Coordinates of N, CA and C in Angstrom, one line a residue:
Chain A
E286 N 5.1 -0.7 -4.8 CA 5.8 0.0 -6.0 C 6.9 -0.9 -6.5
A287 N 6.9 -1.2 -7.8 CA 7.9 -2.0 -8.3 C 9.2 -1.3 -8.3
G288 N 10.3 -2.0 -8.1 CA 11.7 -1.4 -8.1 C 12.3 -1.4 -9.5
V289 N 13.6 -1.1 -9.6 CA 14.3 -1.0 -10.8 C 14.6 -2.5 -11.3
A290 N 14.2 -2.8 -12.5 CA 14.4 -4.1 -13.0 C 15.6 -4.1 -14.0
Q291 N 16.4 -5.2 -13.9 CA 17.6 -5.3 -14.8 C 17.6 -6.8 -15.3
S292 N 18.1 -6.9 -16.5 CA 18.3 -8.3 -17.0 C 19.5 -8.2 -18.1
P293 N 20.2 -9.3 -18.2 CA 20.2 -10.5 -17.4 C 20.8 -10.2 -16.1
R294 N 20.8 -11.2 -15.1 CA 21.4 -11.0 -13.9 C 22.9 -11.4 -14.0
Y295 N 23.2 -12.4 -14.8 CA 24.6 -12.8 -15.0 C 24.8 -13.0 -16.5
K296 N 26.1 -12.8 -16.9 CA 26.5 -13.0 -18.3 C 27.9 -13.3 -18.3
I297 N 28.3 -14.3 -19.1 CA 29.7 -14.7 -19.3 C 29.9 -14.7 -20.8
I298 N 30.9 -13.9 -21.2 CA 31.3 -13.8 -22.6 C 32.8 -13.9 -22.8
E299 N 33.2 -14.1 -24.0 CA 34.6 -14.1 -24.3 C 35.0 -12.7 -24.8
K300 N 36.3 -12.4 -24.6 CA 36.8 -11.0 -25.0 C 36.5 -10.9 -26.5
R301 N 36.2 -9.7 -26.9 CA 36.0 -9.3 -28.3 C 34.5 -9.5 -28.7
Q302 N 33.7 -10.3 -27.8 CA 32.3 -10.4 -28.1 C 31.5 -9.2 -27.7
S303 N 30.3 -9.1 -28.0 CA 29.4 -8.0 -27.6 C 28.4 -8.5 -26.6
V304 N 27.9 -7.5 -25.9 CA 26.9 -7.8 -24.8 C 26.0 -6.6 -24.6
A305 N 24.7 -6.9 -24.2 CA 23.8 -5.8 -24.0 C 23.1 -6.0 -22.7
F306 N 22.8 -5.0 -21.9 CA 22.1 -5.0 -20.7 C 20.9 -4.2 -20.8
W307 N 19.8 -4.6 -20.1 CA 18.5 -3.9 -20.2 C 18.1 -3.4 -18.8
C308 N 17.5 -2.2 -18.7 CA 17.0 -1.6 -17.5 C 15.7 -1.0 -17.6
N309 N 14.8 -1.3 -16.7 CA 13.5 -0.7 -16.6 C 13.4 0.1 -15.3
P310 N 13.3 1.4 -15.3 CA 13.4 2.2 -14.1 C 12.0 2.2 -13.4
I311 N 12.0 2.8 -12.2 CA 10.7 3.0 -11.5 C 9.8 3.9 -12.2
S312 N 8.6 3.6 -12.3 CA 7.6 4.4 -13.1 C 7.6 5.8 -12.6
G313 N 7.7 6.8 -13.6 CA 7.7 8.2 -13.2 C 9.1 8.8 -12.9
H314 N 10.1 8.0 -12.9 CA 11.4 8.5 -12.6 C 12.0 9.1 -13.9
A315 N 12.4 10.3 -13.9 CA 12.9 11.0 -15.1 C 14.3 10.7 -15.3
T316 N 15.1 10.5 -14.3 CA 16.6 10.3 -14.4 C 17.0 8.9 -14.3
L317 N 17.8 8.4 -15.2 CA 18.3 7.1 -15.2 C 19.8 7.1 -15.3
Y318 N 20.5 6.2 -14.5 CA 21.9 6.1 -14.4 C 22.4 4.7 -14.7
W319 N 23.5 4.6 -15.4 CA 24.3 3.4 -15.5 C 25.6 3.5 -14.7
Y320 N 25.9 2.5 -13.9 CA 27.2 2.5 -13.1 C 27.9 1.2 -13.4
Q321 N 29.2 1.3 -13.3 CA 30.1 0.1 -13.3 C 30.7 -0.1 -11.9
Q322 N 30.6 -1.2 -11.4 CA 31.1 -1.5 -10.0 C 32.1 -2.7 -10.1
I323 N 33.4 -2.4 -10.0 CA 34.4 -3.4 -10.0 C 34.5 -3.9 -8.6
L324 N 34.8 -5.2 -8.4 CA 34.9 -5.8 -7.1 C 35.7 -5.0 -6.1
G325 N 35.2 -4.7 -5.0 CA 35.9 -4.0 -3.9 C 36.0 -2.5 -4.1
Q326 N 35.3 -1.9 -5.1 CA 35.2 -0.5 -5.4 C 33.8 0.0 -5.3
G327 N 33.7 1.3 -5.2 CA 32.4 1.9 -5.3 C 31.9 2.0 -6.7
P328 N 30.6 2.2 -6.9 CA 30.1 2.4 -8.3 C 30.7 3.6 -9.0
K329 N 30.9 3.5 -10.3 CA 31.5 4.5 -11.1 C 30.4 4.9 -12.1
L330 N 30.0 6.2 -12.2 CA 29.0 6.6 -13.1 C 29.5 6.5 -14.5
L331 N 28.7 5.8 -15.4 CA 29.1 5.7 -16.8 C 28.3 6.8 -17.6
I332 N 27.0 6.8 -17.4 CA 26.1 7.7 -18.1 C 24.9 8.0 -17.3
Q333 N 24.4 9.2 -17.5 CA 23.2 9.7 -16.9 C 22.3 10.3 -17.9
F334 N 21.0 9.9 -17.9 CA 20.0 10.4 -18.8 C 18.9 11.2 -18.0
Q335 N 18.5 12.3 -18.6 CA 17.3 13.0 -18.0 C 16.3 12.9 -19.1
N336 N 15.2 12.1 -18.8 CA 14.2 11.7 -19.8 C 15.0 10.9 -20.9
N337 N 15.0 11.3 -22.1 CA 15.7 10.5 -23.1 C 17.0 11.3 -23.6
G338 N 17.4 12.3 -22.9 CA 18.6 13.0 -23.3 C 19.7 12.7 -22.3
V339 N 20.9 12.8 -22.9 CA 22.1 12.5 -22.1 C 22.6 13.7 -21.3
V340 N 22.7 13.6 -20.0 CA 23.2 14.7 -19.1 C 24.7 14.6 -18.9
D341 N 25.2 13.4 -18.7 CA 26.6 13.3 -18.5 C 27.1 11.9 -19.0
D342 N 28.1 11.8 -19.8 CA 28.7 10.6 -20.3 C 30.2 10.7 -20.3
S343 N 30.7 11.6 -19.5 CA 32.1 11.9 -19.5 C 33.0 10.7 -19.2
Q344 N 32.5 9.7 -18.5 CA 33.3 8.5 -18.1 C 32.9 7.3 -18.9
L345 N 32.1 7.4 -19.9 CA 31.8 6.3 -20.7 C 32.8 6.1 -21.8
P346 N 33.4 4.9 -21.9 CA 34.4 4.6 -22.9 C 33.7 4.5 -24.3
K347 N 33.6 5.6 -25.0 CA 32.7 5.6 -26.1 C 33.2 4.8 -27.3
D348 N 34.5 4.4 -27.3 CA 34.9 3.6 -28.4 C 34.3 2.2 -28.3
R349 N 33.8 1.8 -27.2 CA 33.3 0.4 -27.0 C 31.9 0.3 -26.3
F350 N 31.6 1.3 -25.6 CA 30.3 1.4 -24.8 C 29.4 2.3 -25.5
S351 N 28.1 1.9 -25.5 CA 27.0 2.8 -26.0 C 25.8 2.6 -25.1
A352 N 25.0 3.6 -25.0 CA 23.7 3.5 -24.3 C 22.6 4.3 -24.9
E353 N 21.4 3.9 -24.7 CA 20.3 4.7 -25.2 C 19.1 4.5 -24.3
R354 N 18.3 5.5 -24.3 CA 17.0 5.4 -23.5 C 15.9 5.9 -24.4
L355 N 15.2 4.9 -24.9 CA 14.1 5.1 -25.9 C 12.9 5.6 -25.2
K356 N 12.2 6.6 -25.7 CA 11.0 7.2 -25.1 C 11.1 7.5 -23.7
G357 N 12.3 7.8 -23.2 CA 12.4 8.2 -21.8 C 12.1 7.2 -20.7
V358 N 12.0 5.9 -21.1 CA 11.7 4.9 -20.1 C 12.8 3.9 -20.0
D359 N 12.7 2.8 -20.7 CA 13.7 1.7 -20.7 C 15.0 2.2 -21.2
S360 N 16.1 1.5 -20.8 CA 17.4 1.8 -21.4 C 18.2 0.5 -21.6
T361 N 19.1 0.6 -22.6 CA 20.0 -0.5 -22.8 C 21.5 0.1 -22.8
L362 N 22.4 -0.7 -22.3 CA 23.8 -0.4 -22.3 C 24.5 -1.6 -23.1
K363 N 25.3 -1.2 -24.1 CA 26.0 -2.2 -24.9 C 27.5 -2.0 -24.8
I364 N 28.2 -3.2 -24.9 CA 29.6 -3.2 -24.9 C 30.0 -4.0 -26.2
Q365 N 30.8 -3.3 -27.0 CA 31.3 -4.0 -28.3 C 32.5 -3.4 -28.8
P366 N 33.7 -4.1 -28.8 CA 33.9 -5.4 -28.3 C 34.3 -5.4 -26.8
A367 N 34.0 -6.5 -26.1 CA 34.3 -6.5 -24.6 C 35.8 -6.8 -24.4
K368 N 36.4 -6.2 -23.3 CA 37.7 -6.5 -22.9 C 37.7 -7.2 -21.5
L369 N 38.8 -7.8 -21.1 CA 38.8 -8.5 -19.8 C 38.5 -7.5 -18.7
E370 N 39.0 -6.3 -18.8 CA 38.8 -5.3 -17.7 C 37.4 -4.8 -17.6
D371 N 36.5 -5.2 -18.5 CA 35.1 -4.9 -18.4 C 34.3 -5.8 -17.4
S372 N 35.0 -6.8 -16.9 CA 34.4 -7.7 -15.9 C 34.0 -6.9 -14.7
A373 N 32.7 -6.8 -14.4 CA 32.3 -6.0 -13.3 C 30.8 -6.2 -13.1
V374 N 30.2 -5.6 -12.1 CA 28.7 -5.5 -12.0 C 28.2 -4.2 -12.6
Y375 N 27.2 -4.3 -13.5 CA 26.7 -3.1 -14.1 C 25.3 -2.8 -13.4
L376 N 25.3 -1.6 -12.8 CA 24.1 -1.2 -12.0 C 23.3 -0.2 -12.7
C377 N 22.0 -0.3 -12.7 CA 21.1 0.7 -13.2 C 20.4 1.3 -12.0
A378 N 20.2 2.6 -12.0 CA 19.5 3.3 -11.0 C 18.6 4.4 -11.6
S379 N 17.6 4.8 -10.8 CA 16.7 5.8 -11.3 C 16.4 6.8 -10.1
S380 N 16.0 8.0 -10.5 CA 15.6 8.9 -9.5 C 14.5 9.8 -10.1
L381 N 13.7 10.5 -9.2 CA 12.6 11.4 -9.7 C 13.2 12.5 -10.5
G382 N 14.2 13.1 -10.0 CA 14.9 14.3 -10.7 C 16.3 14.1 -10.7
S383 N 17.1 15.1 -11.1 CA 18.5 14.9 -11.2 C 19.2 15.8 -10.1
Y384 N 18.4 16.7 -9.5 CA 19.0 17.6 -8.5 C 18.9 17.0 -7.1
A385 N 20.1 16.5 -6.6 CA 20.2 16.0 -5.2 C 19.1 15.0 -4.9
S386 N 18.8 14.2 -5.8 CA 17.7 13.2 -5.6 C 18.3 11.8 -5.2
E387 N 17.7 11.2 -4.2 CA 18.2 9.8 -3.9 C 17.9 8.9 -5.1
Q388 N 18.8 8.0 -5.3 CA 18.8 7.0 -6.4 C 18.3 5.7 -5.9
Y389 N 17.5 5.0 -6.7 CA 17.1 3.6 -6.4 C 17.7 2.7 -7.4
F390 N 18.4 1.7 -6.9 CA 19.2 0.8 -7.7 C 18.5 -0.5 -8.0
G391 N 18.8 -1.1 -9.2 CA 18.4 -2.4 -9.5 C 19.4 -3.4 -8.9
P392 N 19.2 -4.7 -9.1 CA 20.1 -5.7 -8.5 C 21.4 -5.9 -9.3
G393 N 21.5 -5.3 -10.5 CA 22.8 -5.4 -11.2 C 22.9 -6.6 -12.1
T394 N 23.8 -6.4 -13.1 CA 24.2 -7.6 -14.0 C 25.6 -7.8 -13.8
R395 N 26.0 -9.1 -13.4 CA 27.4 -9.4 -13.2 C 27.9 -9.9 -14.5
L396 N 28.9 -9.2 -15.1 CA 29.5 -9.6 -16.3 C 30.9 -10.2 -16.1
T397 N 31.1 -11.3 -16.7 CA 32.5 -11.9 -16.6 C 33.0 -12.1 -18.1
V398 N 34.1 -11.5 -18.3 CA 34.7 -11.5 -19.7 C 35.9 -12.5 -19.6
T399 N 35.9 -13.5 -20.4 CA 37.0 -14.5 -20.3 C 37.9 -14.4 -21.5
Chain B
E259 N 40.4 18.1 -8.6 CA 39.6 17.0 -9.0 C 38.7 16.6 -7.9
D260 N 37.4 16.3 -8.3 CA 36.4 15.9 -7.3 C 36.8 14.5 -6.8
Q261 N 36.7 14.3 -5.4 CA 37.1 13.1 -4.9 C 36.3 12.8 -3.6
V262 N 36.1 11.5 -3.4 CA 35.4 11.0 -2.1 C 36.2 9.9 -1.5
T263 N 36.6 10.0 -0.3 CA 37.4 9.0 0.4 C 36.7 8.5 1.6
Q264 N 36.6 7.2 1.8 CA 36.0 6.6 2.9 C 37.0 5.8 3.8
S265 N 36.8 5.9 5.1 CA 37.7 5.2 6.0 C 36.9 4.8 7.2
P266 N 37.3 3.6 7.9 CA 38.3 2.7 7.4 C 37.7 1.9 6.2
E267 N 38.6 1.1 5.6 CA 38.1 0.2 4.5 C 37.2 -0.9 5.0
A268 N 37.6 -1.4 6.2 CA 36.8 -2.4 6.9 C 36.8 -2.2 8.4
L269 N 35.7 -2.6 9.0 CA 35.5 -2.4 10.4 C 34.8 -3.6 11.0
R270 N 35.5 -4.1 12.1 CA 34.9 -5.3 12.7 C 34.5 -4.9 14.1
L271 N 33.2 -5.1 14.5 CA 32.7 -4.7 15.8 C 32.0 -5.9 16.5
Q272 N 32.0 -5.8 17.7 CA 31.2 -6.7 18.5 C 29.7 -6.2 18.6
E273 N 28.8 -7.0 18.7 CA 27.4 -6.5 18.8 C 27.3 -5.6 20.0
G274 N 26.7 -4.4 19.8 CA 26.6 -3.5 20.9 C 27.7 -2.5 21.0
E275 N 28.8 -2.7 20.2 CA 29.9 -1.8 20.2 C 29.8 -0.6 19.2
S276 N 29.5 0.6 19.7 CA 29.2 1.7 18.8 C 30.5 2.2 18.1
S277 N 30.3 2.8 16.9 CA 31.5 3.3 16.2 C 31.0 4.3 15.1
S278 N 32.0 4.8 14.4 CA 31.7 5.8 13.3 C 32.4 5.5 12.1
L279 N 31.8 5.7 10.9 CA 32.4 5.6 9.6 C 32.6 7.0 9.1
N280 N 33.7 7.2 8.3 CA 34.1 8.5 7.9 C 34.0 8.6 6.3
C281 N 33.5 9.8 5.8 CA 33.5 10.1 4.4 C 34.0 11.5 4.2
S282 N 35.2 11.6 3.7 CA 35.8 13.0 3.4 C 35.6 13.2 1.9
Y283 N 35.4 14.5 1.6 CA 35.1 14.8 0.2 C 35.8 16.1 -0.2
T284 N 36.2 16.2 -1.5 CA 36.7 17.4 -2.1 C 36.0 17.6 -3.4
V285 N 35.1 18.5 -3.4 CA 34.3 18.7 -4.7 C 34.2 20.2 -4.9
S286 N 34.0 20.6 -6.2 CA 34.0 22.0 -6.5 C 32.7 22.6 -6.0
G287 N 31.6 21.9 -5.9 CA 30.4 22.4 -5.4 C 29.5 21.3 -5.0
L288 N 29.0 21.3 -3.7 CA 28.3 20.1 -3.2 C 26.8 20.4 -3.3
R289 N 26.1 19.5 -4.0 CA 24.6 19.6 -4.1 C 24.0 18.8 -3.0
G290 N 24.6 17.6 -2.7 CA 24.1 16.8 -1.7 C 25.0 15.6 -1.4
L291 N 25.0 15.1 -0.2 CA 25.8 13.9 0.2 C 24.9 12.8 0.6
F292 N 25.1 11.6 0.1 CA 24.2 10.5 0.3 C 24.9 9.4 0.9
W293 N 24.2 8.6 1.8 CA 24.7 7.4 2.3 C 23.8 6.2 1.8
Y294 N 24.5 5.1 1.4 CA 23.8 3.9 0.9 C 24.3 2.7 1.7
R295 N 23.5 1.7 1.8 CA 23.9 0.4 2.3 C 23.9 -0.6 1.1
Q296 N 24.9 -1.4 1.0 CA 24.9 -2.5 0.0 C 25.2 -3.8 0.6
D297 N 24.3 -4.7 0.4 CA 24.5 -6.1 0.8 C 25.1 -6.9 -0.3
P298 N 25.8 -8.0 0.0 CA 26.4 -8.8 -1.1 C 25.4 -9.2 -2.2
G299 N 25.8 -9.0 -3.4 CA 24.9 -9.5 -4.5 C 23.7 -8.6 -4.8
K300 N 23.7 -7.4 -4.2 CA 22.5 -6.5 -4.3 C 23.0 -5.1 -4.7
G301 N 22.1 -4.3 -5.2 CA 22.4 -2.9 -5.5 C 22.3 -2.1 -4.2
P302 N 23.0 -1.0 -4.2 CA 22.9 -0.1 -3.0 C 21.5 0.3 -2.7
E303 N 21.3 0.5 -1.4 CA 20.0 0.9 -0.9 C 20.1 2.2 -0.2
F304 N 19.3 3.2 -0.5 CA 19.4 4.5 0.0 C 19.1 4.6 1.5
L305 N 19.9 5.4 2.2 CA 19.8 5.6 3.6 C 19.4 7.1 3.9
F306 N 20.3 8.0 3.6 CA 20.2 9.4 4.0 C 20.7 10.3 2.9
T307 N 20.1 11.5 2.9 CA 20.6 12.7 2.1 C 20.9 13.8 3.0
L308 N 22.1 14.4 2.9 CA 22.4 15.6 3.7 C 22.8 16.7 2.7
Y309 N 22.3 17.9 3.0 CA 22.5 19.0 2.0 C 23.5 20.1 2.5
S310 N 23.5 20.3 3.8 CA 24.4 21.5 4.2 C 25.1 21.1 5.6
A311 N 26.2 21.8 5.8 CA 27.0 21.6 7.0 C 26.1 21.8 8.2
G312 N 26.2 20.9 9.2 CA 25.5 21.0 10.4 C 24.2 20.1 10.4
E313 N 23.9 19.6 9.3 CA 22.7 18.8 9.2 C 22.9 17.4 9.7
E314 N 21.9 16.9 10.4 CA 21.9 15.5 10.9 C 20.7 14.8 10.6
K315 N 20.8 13.5 10.3 CA 19.6 12.6 10.1 C 19.8 11.3 10.8
E316 N 18.7 10.8 11.3 CA 18.7 9.5 12.0 C 17.7 8.5 11.5
K317 N 18.1 7.2 11.6 CA 17.2 6.1 11.3 C 17.6 4.9 12.0
E318 N 16.8 4.5 13.0 CA 17.0 3.4 13.8 C 18.4 3.6 14.5
R319 N 19.4 2.7 14.3 CA 20.7 2.8 15.0 C 21.7 3.6 14.2
L320 N 21.3 4.2 13.1 CA 22.2 5.0 12.3 C 21.9 6.5 12.4
K321 N 23.0 7.3 12.5 CA 22.9 8.7 12.5 C 24.0 9.3 11.6
A322 N 23.6 10.1 10.6 CA 24.5 10.7 9.7 C 24.7 12.2 10.0
T323 N 25.9 12.7 9.9 CA 26.2 14.1 10.1 C 27.1 14.7 9.0
L324 N 27.1 16.0 8.8 CA 27.8 16.6 7.7 C 28.5 17.9 8.2
T325 N 29.8 18.0 7.8 CA 30.5 19.2 7.9 C 30.9 19.7 6.5
K326 N 31.7 20.7 6.4 CA 32.1 21.3 5.1 C 33.1 20.4 4.4
K327 N 33.7 19.5 5.1 CA 34.7 18.6 4.5 C 34.5 17.1 4.6
E328 N 33.6 16.7 5.5 CA 33.4 15.3 5.7 C 32.0 15.0 6.3
S329 N 31.7 13.7 6.2 CA 30.4 13.2 6.8 C 30.8 12.0 7.7
F330 N 30.0 11.8 8.7 CA 30.2 10.6 9.6 C 28.8 9.9 9.6
L331 N 29.0 8.5 9.6 CA 27.8 7.7 9.8 C 28.1 7.0 11.2
H332 N 27.3 7.4 12.2 CA 27.5 6.8 13.5 C 26.5 5.6 13.7
I333 N 27.1 4.5 14.2 CA 26.3 3.3 14.4 C 26.2 3.0 15.9
T334 N 25.1 3.1 16.4 CA 24.9 2.9 17.9 C 24.4 1.5 18.2
A335 N 25.1 0.8 19.1 CA 24.7 -0.5 19.5 C 24.4 -1.4 18.3
P336 N 25.3 -1.6 17.4 CA 25.0 -2.4 16.2 C 24.7 -3.8 16.4
K337 N 23.9 -4.4 15.5 CA 23.5 -5.8 15.5 C 24.1 -6.5 14.3
P338 N 24.2 -7.8 14.4 CA 24.7 -8.6 13.2 C 24.1 -8.2 11.9
E339 N 22.8 -7.9 11.9 CA 22.1 -7.6 10.6 C 22.5 -6.2 10.1
D340 N 23.3 -5.4 10.8 CA 23.9 -4.2 10.3 C 25.1 -4.4 9.4
S341 N 25.6 -5.7 9.4 CA 26.7 -6.0 8.6 C 26.4 -5.8 7.1
A342 N 27.3 -5.0 6.4 CA 27.1 -4.6 5.0 C 28.2 -3.7 4.6
T343 N 28.2 -3.3 3.4 CA 29.1 -2.2 2.9 C 28.3 -0.9 2.9
Y344 N 28.9 0.1 3.5 CA 28.3 1.4 3.6 C 29.0 2.3 2.6
L345 N 28.2 2.9 1.7 CA 28.8 3.7 0.6 C 28.4 5.2 0.8
C346 N 29.3 6.1 0.6 CA 29.1 7.5 0.6 C 29.1 8.0 -0.8
A347 N 28.3 8.9 -1.2 CA 28.3 9.5 -2.5 C 28.0 11.0 -2.4
V348 N 28.6 11.8 -3.3 CA 28.3 13.2 -3.4 C 27.8 13.5 -4.8
Q349 N 27.0 14.5 -4.8 CA 26.5 15.0 -6.1 C 27.1 16.4 -6.2
T350 N 27.8 16.6 -7.3 CA 28.4 17.9 -7.6 C 27.6 18.7 -8.5
N351 N 27.9 20.0 -8.6 CA 27.1 20.9 -9.5 C 27.9 21.2 -10.8
T352 N 28.8 20.3 -11.1 CA 29.5 20.4 -12.4 C 29.0 19.3 -13.3
G353 N 28.9 19.6 -14.6 CA 28.5 18.6 -15.6 C 27.2 18.0 -15.4
G354 N 26.2 18.7 -15.0 CA 24.9 18.2 -14.8 C 24.7 17.3 -13.6
F355 N 25.2 17.7 -12.5 CA 25.0 17.1 -11.2 C 25.5 15.7 -11.2
K356 N 26.8 15.5 -11.4 CA 27.5 14.2 -11.4 C 27.5 13.6 -10.0
T357 N 27.3 12.3 -10.0 CA 27.4 11.6 -8.7 C 28.7 10.8 -8.6
I358 N 29.4 11.0 -7.5 CA 30.7 10.3 -7.3 C 30.6 9.5 -6.0
F359 N 30.9 8.2 -6.1 CA 30.9 7.3 -4.9 C 32.3 7.1 -4.3
G360 N 32.3 6.9 -3.0 CA 33.5 6.4 -2.4 C 33.6 4.9 -2.6
A361 N 34.7 4.3 -2.1 CA 35.0 2.9 -2.2 C 34.2 2.1 -1.2
G362 N 33.7 2.7 -0.2 CA 32.9 2.0 0.8 C 33.6 1.6 2.0
T363 N 32.9 1.3 3.1 CA 33.4 0.7 4.3 C 32.7 -0.6 4.6
R364 N 33.4 -1.7 4.6 CA 32.8 -3.0 4.9 C 32.7 -3.2 6.4
L365 N 31.5 -3.3 6.9 CA 31.2 -3.4 8.3 C 30.8 -4.9 8.6
F366 N 31.5 -5.4 9.6 CA 31.2 -6.8 10.1 C 30.8 -6.6 11.6
V367 N 29.6 -7.1 12.0 CA 29.2 -7.1 13.4 C 29.0 -8.5 13.9
K368 N 29.8 -8.9 14.9 CA 29.8 -10.2 15.4 C 28.9 -10.3 16.6
A369 N 28.1 -11.4 16.7 CA 27.2 -11.6 17.8 C 27.9 -12.0 19.1

């Protein structure tokens, strides 16, 4: 069974530029999550989708971050404009359902903002 | 405020030296508590789910337990390949089953 795919793996941009990350979840998984993991910290949930609807985006900085999940499968996370404090690893995860379901994570995208 | 705290931040063990990692939580309603392992440069890997106080789960040298306020991950006779960061996460019943992670415990096992 193929795991969660993410691209790119690494990205370096200057502050005020924009960047986009892509995620393809495990086939059949209805719930998709985006997390931000700053070095030395645990993952922080940014947004959670159930199929193509948003379940929770309370910690997403909506003035600069946006995310969509088209047709309930792939998802993209965008940052525009980026700030220095956005430097982190962005993890995508998926699960069969949203109720107490274990999550399967992709390898992440390491973003460096200079 | 919902919160997850893990201790210690780092733990250094000799091979074969058993120990425990702690995860204490304060949440308005617990749907499930999860343990994950994260190796450097990789995403977290699922280990266990615990749903109610008194529940225990085992896998090889790892055993997870749950009370109403905390969970423990017991590591018996660890090997160097057990070296990783162990993350605890809770799923709450507020706002659509939100997941909250702790900061993790970095485990180093020396041969």
